[in-house]
XYZ file of N, CA, C and O in Angstrom:
692
model
N -1.768 31.828 30.489
C -1.885 32.067 29.074
C -2.742 30.953 28.462
O -2.531 29.780 28.729
N -3.698 31.312 27.646
C -4.618 30.350 27.056
C -4.417 30.326 25.540
O -4.459 31.362 24.881
N -4.163 29.136 24.998
C -4.013 28.979 23.552
C -5.307 28.439 22.984
O -5.892 27.509 23.526
N -5.737 29.011 21.879
C -6.963 28.526 21.251
C -6.705 27.267 20.422
O -7.602 26.497 20.176
N -5.466 27.066 19.993
C -5.111 25.887 19.214
C -4.367 24.889 20.081
O -3.625 25.268 20.977
N -4.542 23.622 19.766
C -3.771 22.606 20.481
C -2.312 22.697 20.046
O -1.986 23.236 18.983
N -1.429 22.157 20.841
C 0.003 22.245 20.561
C 0.377 21.564 19.247
O 1.250 22.049 18.534
N -0.274 20.478 18.934
C 0.051 19.765 17.700
C -0.243 20.628 16.473
O 0.443 20.550 15.466
N -1.239 21.482 16.555
C -1.580 22.356 15.434
C -0.636 23.548 15.321
O -0.670 24.276 14.331
N 0.200 23.742 16.310
C 1.172 24.832 16.269
C 2.494 24.397 15.641
O 3.361 25.222 15.378
N 2.648 23.078 15.404
C 3.862 22.581 14.767
C 3.918 23.018 13.310
O 2.885 23.027 12.621
N 5.110 23.332 12.807
C 5.232 23.582 11.361
C 4.869 22.314 10.584
O 5.169 21.196 11.026
N 4.245 22.475 9.440
C 3.817 21.344 8.618
C 5.006 20.449 8.273
O 4.888 19.223 8.288
N 6.168 21.042 7.997
C 7.358 20.264 7.654
C 7.754 19.319 8.787
O 8.192 18.197 8.550
N 7.615 19.770 10.033
C 7.946 18.925 11.173
C 6.935 17.778 11.306
O 7.308 16.630 11.557
N 5.664 18.074 11.109
C 4.637 17.044 11.158
C 4.868 16.006 10.049
O 4.751 14.798 10.279
N 5.236 16.473 8.854
C 5.551 15.551 7.762
C 6.730 14.649 8.143
O 6.716 13.449 7.864
N 7.730 15.222 8.776
C 8.899 14.436 9.193
C 8.501 13.390 10.239
O 8.951 12.238 10.172
N 7.667 13.783 11.179
C 7.182 12.834 12.195
C 6.414 11.693 11.526
O 6.627 10.517 11.837
N 5.529 12.024 10.589
C 4.777 11.000 9.863
C 5.733 10.048 9.134
O 5.558 8.824 9.163
N 6.753 10.593 8.488
C 7.718 9.768 7.759
C 8.464 8.840 8.705
O 8.703 7.671 8.370
N 8.836 9.342 9.870
C 9.521 8.491 10.850
C 8.629 7.331 11.287
O 9.093 6.202 11.430
N 7.358 7.616 11.483
C 6.421 6.567 11.905
C 6.268 5.512 10.805
O 6.360 4.314 11.068
N 6.044 5.952 9.577
C 5.853 5.013 8.466
C 7.121 4.201 8.228
O 7.066 2.991 8.009
N 8.271 4.843 8.275
C 9.534 4.143 8.010
C 9.992 3.291 9.179
O 10.888 2.466 9.028
N 9.389 3.472 10.360
C 9.721 2.647 11.518
C 9.057 1.273 11.433
O 9.450 0.344 12.124
N 8.081 1.135 10.567
C 7.418 -0.148 10.357
C 8.387 -1.033 9.584
O 8.853 -0.658 8.508
N 8.722 -2.195 10.145
C 9.715 -3.062 9.507
C 9.242 -3.570 8.149
O 10.025 -3.777 7.243
N 7.972 -3.786 8.011
C 7.388 -4.237 6.762
C 6.732 -3.035 6.095
O 6.617 -1.969 6.687
N 6.282 -3.197 4.890
C 5.539 -2.121 4.242
C 4.195 -1.956 4.937
O 3.603 -2.938 5.389
N 3.680 -0.722 5.022
C 2.347 -0.532 5.599
C 1.316 -1.346 4.803
O 1.356 -1.387 3.585
N 0.417 -1.972 5.509
C -0.567 -2.843 4.881
C -1.864 -2.090 4.611
O -2.458 -1.526 5.517
N -2.293 -2.107 3.369
C -3.521 -1.415 2.983
C -4.759 -2.227 3.369
O -5.806 -1.674 3.633
N -4.619 -3.546 3.408
C -5.726 -4.427 3.745
C -5.395 -5.208 5.005
O -4.235 -5.435 5.316
N -6.434 -5.638 5.725
C -6.228 -6.530 6.862
C -7.084 -7.767 6.666
O -8.134 -7.731 6.035
N -6.589 -8.854 7.214
C -7.260 -10.138 7.089
C -7.918 -10.475 8.409
O -7.286 -10.441 9.458
N -9.201 -10.774 8.366
C -9.937 -11.167 9.559
C -10.913 -12.264 9.159
O -11.776 -12.050 8.300
N -10.771 -13.434 9.758
C -11.619 -14.584 9.422
C -11.617 -14.861 7.922
O -12.654 -15.075 7.317
N -10.405 -14.813 7.338
C -10.198 -15.085 5.910
C -10.961 -14.108 5.020
O -11.217 -14.395 3.860
N -11.345 -12.966 5.551
C -11.982 -11.889 4.775
C -11.047 -10.696 4.777
O -10.419 -10.391 5.784
N -10.960 -10.010 3.682
C -10.086 -8.851 3.570
C -10.926 -7.585 3.636
O -11.982 -7.485 3.012
N -10.423 -6.624 4.415
C -11.071 -5.314 4.509
C -9.991 -4.246 4.519
O -8.801 -4.550 4.563
N -10.399 -2.984 4.474
C -9.450 -1.884 4.527
C -8.796 -1.806 5.892
O -9.450 -2.031 6.911
N -7.515 -1.495 5.914
C -6.777 -1.390 7.170
C -6.591 0.089 7.515
O -5.520 0.655 7.299
N -7.614 0.697 8.063
C -7.585 2.130 8.353
C -6.868 2.453 9.662
O -6.735 3.608 10.016
N -6.378 1.425 10.347
C -5.617 1.662 11.571
C -4.111 1.656 11.300
O -3.321 1.800 12.216
N -3.726 1.489 10.053
C -2.315 1.458 9.658
C -1.906 2.802 9.076
O -2.660 3.414 8.315
N -0.703 3.284 9.457
C -0.226 4.502 8.809
C 0.060 4.197 7.344
O 0.435 3.070 7.037
N -0.130 5.094 6.473
C -0.525 6.478 6.640
C -2.038 6.712 6.652
O -2.478 7.826 6.901
N -2.830 5.664 6.419
C -4.283 5.862 6.411
C -4.800 6.414 7.731
O -5.698 7.255 7.750
N -4.236 5.978 8.841
C -4.701 6.443 10.147
C -4.484 7.951 10.302
O -5.276 8.631 10.956
N -3.433 8.489 9.680
C -3.185 9.936 9.771
C -4.328 10.740 9.165
O -4.629 11.842 9.618
N -4.955 10.196 8.143
C -6.017 10.923 7.445
C -7.314 10.970 8.241
O -8.236 11.690 7.875
N -7.364 10.222 9.351
C -8.599 10.133 10.136
C -8.556 10.952 11.423
O -9.543 10.997 12.149
N -7.424 11.570 11.745
C -7.283 12.274 13.018
C -7.944 13.646 12.986
O -8.796 13.954 13.818
N -7.548 14.464 12.049
C -8.121 15.809 11.929
C -7.807 16.340 10.536
O -7.044 15.727 9.775
N -8.342 17.470 10.209
C -8.148 18.064 8.888
C -6.677 18.344 8.618
O -6.165 18.052 7.537
N -5.969 18.919 9.588
C -4.550 19.239 9.408
C -3.746 17.979 9.090
O -2.923 17.974 8.172
N -3.980 16.900 9.841
C -3.250 15.668 9.603
C -3.591 15.082 8.240
O -2.724 14.563 7.542
N -4.863 15.155 7.842
C -5.287 14.635 6.530
C -4.581 15.404 5.414
O -4.005 14.816 4.503
N -4.594 16.733 5.499
C -3.952 17.563 4.478
C -2.447 17.297 4.451
O -1.843 17.173 3.386
N -1.848 17.179 5.629
C -0.407 16.930 5.714
C -0.055 15.566 5.124
O 0.901 15.447 4.352
N -0.814 14.547 5.457
C -0.553 13.207 4.907
C -0.704 13.198 3.391
O 0.119 12.615 2.677
N -1.728 13.866 2.886
C -1.944 13.898 1.433
C -0.873 14.701 0.710
O -0.653 14.478 -0.483
N -0.225 15.619 1.399
C 0.813 16.429 0.762
C 2.207 15.832 0.944
O 3.201 16.495 0.655
N 2.279 14.581 1.401
C 3.557 13.906 1.632
C 3.563 12.577 0.877
O 3.309 11.513 1.454
N 3.863 12.594 -0.425
C 3.788 11.372 -1.246
C 4.691 10.237 -0.769
O 4.371 9.071 -0.973
N 5.813 10.557 -0.122
C 6.704 9.496 0.355
C 6.016 8.546 1.331
O 6.374 7.373 1.420
N 5.032 9.047 2.072
C 4.318 8.202 3.033
C 3.601 7.056 2.348
O 3.351 6.020 2.955
N 3.256 7.246 1.095
C 2.407 6.315 0.361
C 3.189 5.464 -0.643
O 2.589 4.697 -1.388
N 4.523 5.583 -0.659
C 5.314 4.909 -1.693
C 5.660 3.457 -1.355
O 6.182 2.742 -2.190
N 5.396 3.026 -0.123
C 5.590 1.632 0.284
C 4.219 1.061 0.623
O 3.458 1.683 1.342
N 3.944 -0.131 0.105
C 2.608 -0.689 0.332
C 2.651 -2.215 0.336
O 3.359 -2.826 -0.454
N 1.895 -2.792 1.246
C 1.691 -4.246 1.275
C 0.253 -4.508 0.866
O -0.683 -3.986 1.464
N 0.091 -5.320 -0.170
C -1.233 -5.652 -0.691
C -1.464 -7.141 -0.494
O -0.653 -7.956 -0.915
N -2.551 -7.487 0.164
C -2.931 -8.886 0.333
C -4.002 -9.215 -0.689
O -5.050 -8.578 -0.718
N -3.705 -10.187 -1.537
C -4.680 -10.632 -2.532
C -5.611 -11.632 -1.859
O -5.159 -12.509 -1.132
N -6.915 -11.499 -2.091
C -7.866 -12.355 -1.384
C -7.820 -13.815 -1.789
O -8.119 -14.692 -0.989
N -7.430 -14.129 -3.024
C -7.439 -15.520 -3.466
C -8.850 -16.070 -3.473
O -9.809 -15.385 -3.140
N -8.994 -17.287 -3.840
C -10.312 -17.921 -3.840
C -11.256 -17.287 -4.832
O -10.897 -16.454 -5.640
N -12.502 -17.700 -4.748
C -13.511 -17.235 -5.700
C -14.434 -16.180 -5.116
O -15.411 -15.799 -5.749
N -14.140 -15.727 -3.882
C -15.003 -14.721 -3.278
C -14.928 -13.420 -4.067
O -13.882 -13.053 -4.587
N -16.039 -12.723 -4.126
C -16.027 -11.446 -4.821
C -15.302 -10.422 -3.949
O -15.307 -10.501 -2.727
N -14.705 -9.469 -4.604
C -13.937 -8.432 -3.938
C -14.878 -7.336 -3.472
O -15.775 -6.924 -4.214
N -14.682 -6.883 -2.225
C -15.465 -5.746 -1.748
C -15.240 -4.591 -2.725
O -14.097 -4.306 -3.089
N -16.287 -3.911 -3.176
C -16.132 -2.907 -4.226
C -15.175 -1.768 -3.873
O -14.518 -1.229 -4.740
N -15.075 -1.410 -2.595
C -14.235 -0.270 -2.268
C -12.748 -0.627 -2.188
O -11.895 0.252 -2.206
N -12.380 -1.911 -2.136
C -10.974 -2.285 -2.006
C -10.137 -1.860 -3.216
O -9.057 -1.297 -3.038
N -10.600 -2.087 -4.451
C -9.819 -1.558 -5.575
C -9.730 -0.027 -5.536
O -8.678 0.543 -5.847
N -10.794 0.630 -5.114
C -10.775 2.098 -5.002
C -9.782 2.553 -3.942
O -9.081 3.549 -4.122
N -9.706 1.821 -2.840
C -8.756 2.144 -1.777
C -7.324 1.990 -2.286
O -6.466 2.837 -2.019
N -7.064 0.944 -3.055
C -5.742 0.748 -3.632
C -5.409 1.877 -4.608
O -4.302 2.421 -4.586
N -6.356 2.265 -5.451
C -6.131 3.368 -6.387
C -5.908 4.686 -5.649
O -5.070 5.497 -6.049
N -6.643 4.909 -4.569
C -6.477 6.103 -3.740
C -5.058 6.155 -3.173
O -4.381 7.181 -3.239
N -4.588 5.031 -2.604
C -3.248 4.954 -2.024
C -2.202 5.285 -3.084
O -1.282 6.069 -2.862
N -2.335 4.658 -4.264
C -1.377 4.886 -5.341
C -1.414 6.335 -5.824
O -0.370 6.917 -6.135
N -2.591 6.929 -5.868
C -2.700 8.339 -6.265
C -2.004 9.237 -5.247
O -1.326 10.201 -5.619
N -2.136 8.921 -3.971
C -1.478 9.709 -2.921
C 0.033 9.616 -3.013
O 0.743 10.524 -2.564
N 0.558 8.541 -3.594
C 2.004 8.365 -3.706
C 2.609 9.228 -4.806
O 3.832 9.263 -4.960
N 1.762 9.926 -5.551
C 2.262 10.803 -6.611
C 3.074 10.007 -7.618
O 2.689 8.930 -8.021
N 4.213 10.518 -7.986
C 5.082 9.832 -8.936
C 6.235 9.121 -8.264
O 7.198 8.739 -8.935
N 6.157 8.912 -6.954
C 7.249 8.284 -6.210
C 7.468 6.834 -6.660
O 6.509 6.137 -6.981
N 8.735 6.373 -6.674
C 8.987 4.953 -6.934
C 8.292 4.111 -5.870
O 8.236 4.510 -4.701
N 7.765 2.961 -6.259
C 6.978 2.121 -5.356
C 7.742 0.892 -4.880
O 8.436 0.243 -5.657
N 7.568 0.591 -3.609
C 8.009 -0.669 -3.028
C 6.748 -1.438 -2.682
O 5.925 -0.963 -1.900
N 6.573 -2.603 -3.303
C 5.357 -3.398 -3.120
C 5.676 -4.724 -2.456
O 6.651 -5.385 -2.811
N 4.850 -5.108 -1.514
C 4.853 -6.463 -0.961
C 3.481 -7.035 -1.287
O 2.473 -6.460 -0.924
N 3.483 -8.149 -1.976
C 2.225 -8.750 -2.399
C 2.109 -10.114 -1.728
O 2.973 -10.962 -1.873
N 1.029 -10.290 -0.991
C 0.768 -11.509 -0.249
C -0.557 -12.070 -0.740
O -1.350 -11.351 -1.326
N -0.793 -13.321 -0.478
C -2.060 -13.931 -0.870
C -2.600 -14.762 0.278
O -1.848 -15.420 0.977
N -3.909 -14.743 0.459
C -4.552 -15.438 1.568
C -4.366 -16.939 1.472
O -3.998 -17.583 2.440
N -4.617 -17.526 0.309
C -4.497 -18.969 0.179
C -3.032 -19.378 0.272
O -2.147 -18.644 -0.133
N -2.771 -20.556 0.807
C -1.396 -20.953 1.104
C -0.617 -21.435 -0.113
O 0.560 -21.176 -0.220
N -1.253 -22.160 -0.999
C -0.514 -22.697 -2.136
C -1.094 -22.127 -3.416
O -2.284 -22.191 -3.640
N -0.220 -21.593 -4.253
C -0.673 -21.027 -5.516
C 0.492 -20.929 -6.475
O 1.632 -20.958 -6.079
N 0.164 -20.833 -7.737
C 1.200 -20.623 -8.745
C 1.573 -19.155 -8.721
O 0.718 -18.296 -8.871
N 2.837 -18.884 -8.539
C 3.313 -17.510 -8.439
C 3.174 -16.819 -9.783
O 3.534 -17.360 -10.812
N 2.675 -15.602 -9.784
C 2.583 -14.842 -11.006
C 3.974 -14.333 -11.354
O 4.819 -14.144 -10.504
N 4.214 -14.117 -12.618
C 5.550 -13.774 -13.094
C 5.560 -12.330 -13.566
O 4.780 -11.939 -14.432
N 6.453 -11.532 -12.981
C 6.616 -10.155 -13.417
C 7.713 -10.105 -14.465
O 8.785 -10.676 -14.281
N 7.464 -9.432 -15.545
C 8.461 -9.214 -16.575
C 9.086 -7.858 -16.294
O 8.475 -6.821 -16.530
N 10.311 -7.845 -15.775
C 10.958 -6.603 -15.365
C 11.240 -5.687 -16.544
O 11.232 -4.468 -16.405
N 11.466 -6.253 -17.727
C 11.823 -5.411 -18.866
C 10.664 -4.534 -19.319
O 10.858 -3.409 -19.727
N 9.441 -5.060 -19.238
C 8.308 -4.228 -19.633
C 7.377 -3.948 -18.455
O 6.379 -3.266 -18.609
N 7.711 -4.459 -17.259
C 6.933 -4.169 -16.058
C 5.522 -4.701 -16.096
O 4.579 -4.023 -15.712
N 5.346 -5.920 -16.579
C 3.994 -6.448 -16.674
C 3.888 -7.806 -16.001
O 4.871 -8.510 -15.813
N 2.655 -8.156 -15.655
C 2.378 -9.478 -15.111
C 2.158 -10.390 -16.308
O 1.295 -10.148 -17.135
N 2.961 -11.457 -16.411
C 2.891 -12.321 -17.582
C 1.919 -13.471 -17.431
O 1.449 -13.987 -18.408
N 1.658 -13.888 -16.217
C 0.803 -15.057 -16.048
C -0.220 -14.808 -14.956
O 0.142 -14.487 -13.837
N -1.486 -14.956 -15.303
C -2.547 -14.828 -14.316
C -3.141 -16.189 -13.969
O -4.135 -16.260 -13.291
N -2.529 -17.258 -14.475
C -3.122 -18.569 -14.224
C -3.242 -18.807 -12.727
O -2.392 -18.422 -11.960
N -4.291 -19.372 -12.328
C -4.651 -19.719 -10.962
C -4.968 -18.505 -10.092
O -5.118 -18.634 -8.899
N -5.088 -17.336 -10.681
C -5.485 -16.160 -9.905
C -6.992 -15.984 -10.007
O -7.586 -16.166 -11.067
N -7.593 -15.611 -8.904
C -9.027 -15.345 -8.910
C -9.301 -14.016 -9.606
O -8.388 -13.227 -9.872
N -10.555 -13.760 -9.884
C -10.943 -12.495 -10.502
C -10.544 -11.315 -9.600
O -10.078 -10.291 -10.086
N -10.727 -11.467 -8.292
C -10.363 -10.403 -7.353
C -8.864 -10.148 -7.372
O -8.419 -8.989 -7.401
N -8.057 -11.224 -7.373
C -6.602 -11.074 -7.452
C -6.224 -10.353 -8.736
O -5.396 -9.441 -8.751
N -6.825 -10.808 -9.824
C -6.543 -10.246 -11.140
C -6.834 -8.746 -11.157
O -6.048 -7.958 -11.676
N -7.954 -8.339 -10.584
C -8.344 -6.920 -10.560
C -7.313 -6.074 -9.800
O -6.908 -5.007 -10.261
N -6.885 -6.538 -8.628
C -5.900 -5.784 -7.845
C -4.544 -5.743 -8.550
O -3.871 -4.706 -8.552
N -4.158 -6.857 -9.191
C -2.895 -6.863 -9.920
C -2.930 -5.950 -11.139
O -1.923 -5.340 -11.497
N -4.086 -5.835 -11.776
C -4.224 -4.897 -12.894
C -3.980 -3.462 -12.432
O -3.335 -2.681 -13.138
N -4.499 -3.120 -11.271
C -4.297 -1.765 -10.727
C -2.816 -1.529 -10.457
O -2.272 -0.479 -10.806
N -2.158 -2.518 -9.862
C -0.720 -2.390 -9.593
C 0.080 -2.344 -10.893
O 1.034 -1.578 -11.023
N -0.328 -3.155 -11.858
C 0.381 -3.194 -13.137
C 0.299 -1.850 -13.856
O 1.241 -1.447 -14.533
N -0.793 -1.138 -13.689
C -0.938 0.172 -14.321
C 0.128 1.159 -13.825
O 0.423 2.142 -14.493
N 0.710 0.865 -12.665
C 1.761 1.721 -12.098
C 3.140 1.081 -12.222
O 4.089 1.494 -11.547
N 3.296 0.092 -13.090
C 4.545 -0.673 -13.170
C 5.754 0.181 -13.534
O 6.876 -0.165 -13.168
N 5.564 1.285 -14.190
C 6.696 2.149 -14.528
C 7.362 2.711 -13.274
O 8.505 3.128 -13.314
N 6.638 2.682 -12.157
C 7.172 3.209 -10.902
C 7.668 2.128 -9.952
O 8.175 2.427 -8.885
N 7.537 0.850 -10.328
C 7.976 -0.226 -9.448
C 9.479 -0.119 -9.223
O 10.257 -0.069 -10.172
N 9.871 -0.137 -7.979
C 11.283 -0.175 -7.645
C 11.639 -1.542 -7.068
O 12.605 -2.168 -7.462
N 10.825 -2.009 -6.134
C 11.012 -3.323 -5.526
C 9.652 -3.991 -5.401
O 8.697 -3.367 -4.967
N 9.591 -5.268 -5.795
C 8.372 -6.043 -5.649
C 8.739 -7.329 -4.918
O 9.676 -8.025 -5.306
N 8.029 -7.622 -3.841
C 8.249 -8.834 -3.065
C 6.940 -9.604 -3.068
O 5.888 -9.052 -2.764
N 7.004 -10.890 -3.424
C 5.800 -11.713 -3.468
C 5.913 -12.902 -2.540
O 6.976 -13.201 -2.012
N 4.805 -13.590 -2.348
C 4.744 -14.749 -1.463
C 4.537 -16.008 -2.296
O 3.691 -16.038 -3.178
N 5.306 -17.049 -1.979
C 5.076 -18.356 -2.602
C 4.163 -19.211 -1.737
O 3.141 -19.679 -2.183
N 4.519 -19.422 -0.504
C 3.739 -20.260 0.406
C 3.584 -19.558 1.740
O 4.578 -19.154 2.338
N 2.352 -19.442 2.214
C 2.114 -18.856 3.532
C 2.847 -17.555 3.731
O 2.680 -16.633 2.973
N 3.707 -17.509 4.767
C 4.442 -16.298 5.070
C 5.883 -16.338 4.578
O 6.697 -15.526 4.962
N 6.219 -17.284 3.722
C 7.575 -17.391 3.200
C 7.715 -16.431 2.025
O 7.082 -16.580 0.993
N 8.541 -15.423 2.168
C 8.695 -14.396 1.143
C 9.699 -14.822 0.091
O 10.745 -15.354 0.397
N 9.370 -14.559 -1.132
C 10.317 -14.686 -2.229
C 10.709 -13.263 -2.588
O 9.880 -12.496 -3.070
N 11.922 -12.891 -2.318
C 12.371 -11.527 -2.594
C 12.752 -11.405 -4.051
O 13.578 -12.144 -4.541
N 12.140 -10.479 -4.716
C 12.425 -10.224 -6.121
C 12.601 -8.736 -6.301
O 11.620 -8.012 -6.388
N 13.835 -8.288 -6.341
C 14.074 -6.873 -6.575
C 14.050 -6.651 -8.075
O 14.819 -7.256 -8.807
N 13.182 -5.793 -8.496
C 13.055 -5.502 -9.923
C 13.584 -4.106 -10.181
O 13.139 -3.147 -9.582
N 14.533 -4.024 -11.063
C 15.035 -2.720 -11.461
C 14.341 -2.359 -12.758
O 14.828 -2.647 -13.836
N 13.171 -1.754 -12.627
C 12.427 -1.365 -13.819
C 12.864 0.026 -14.216
O 13.105 0.878 -13.369
N 12.992 0.260 -15.490
C 13.438 1.574 -15.936
C 12.410 2.648 -15.563
O 11.210 2.442 -15.686
N 12.900 3.748 -15.077
C 12.020 4.885 -14.746
C 12.073 5.889 -15.879
O 13.131 6.147 -16.440
N 10.949 6.440 -16.215
C 10.884 7.431 -17.290
C 11.253 8.797 -16.784
O 11.081 9.197 -15.720
């Protein structure tokens, strides 16, 4: 018996969505949208769920129709005075758009080791202090701030890889 379609294309979409969710949720940390290489930040297209969109049309459509896959995100702020690659803010906006209206879990990291931590105001969901942030950091934080009504948990970095856990219970509309 000869099948014209591969076995993966014969799976119900709901099962493929469940498999994708298991993969994304199996990552102990939030999926990282950016990767750091030689102190330069670029898109991390080898990380789920972005990698799902690169396999085939079915996987791309399935990933885009599953907002939960996109509701957890790790964003690395470049720090310093380097200009931001133009597509990085677009990639962040794309990821957030794919998450639909889902509550967001954010992990925010910064390349430079020592910096003044920005302050989130949980009552109004805004960044109160941009002091010591570069223009690139500021731009990415503005994009995240635009979605503050959906913030469920925000985790930031104070020094290197030492996480400061800050669970924010922001009111959802």
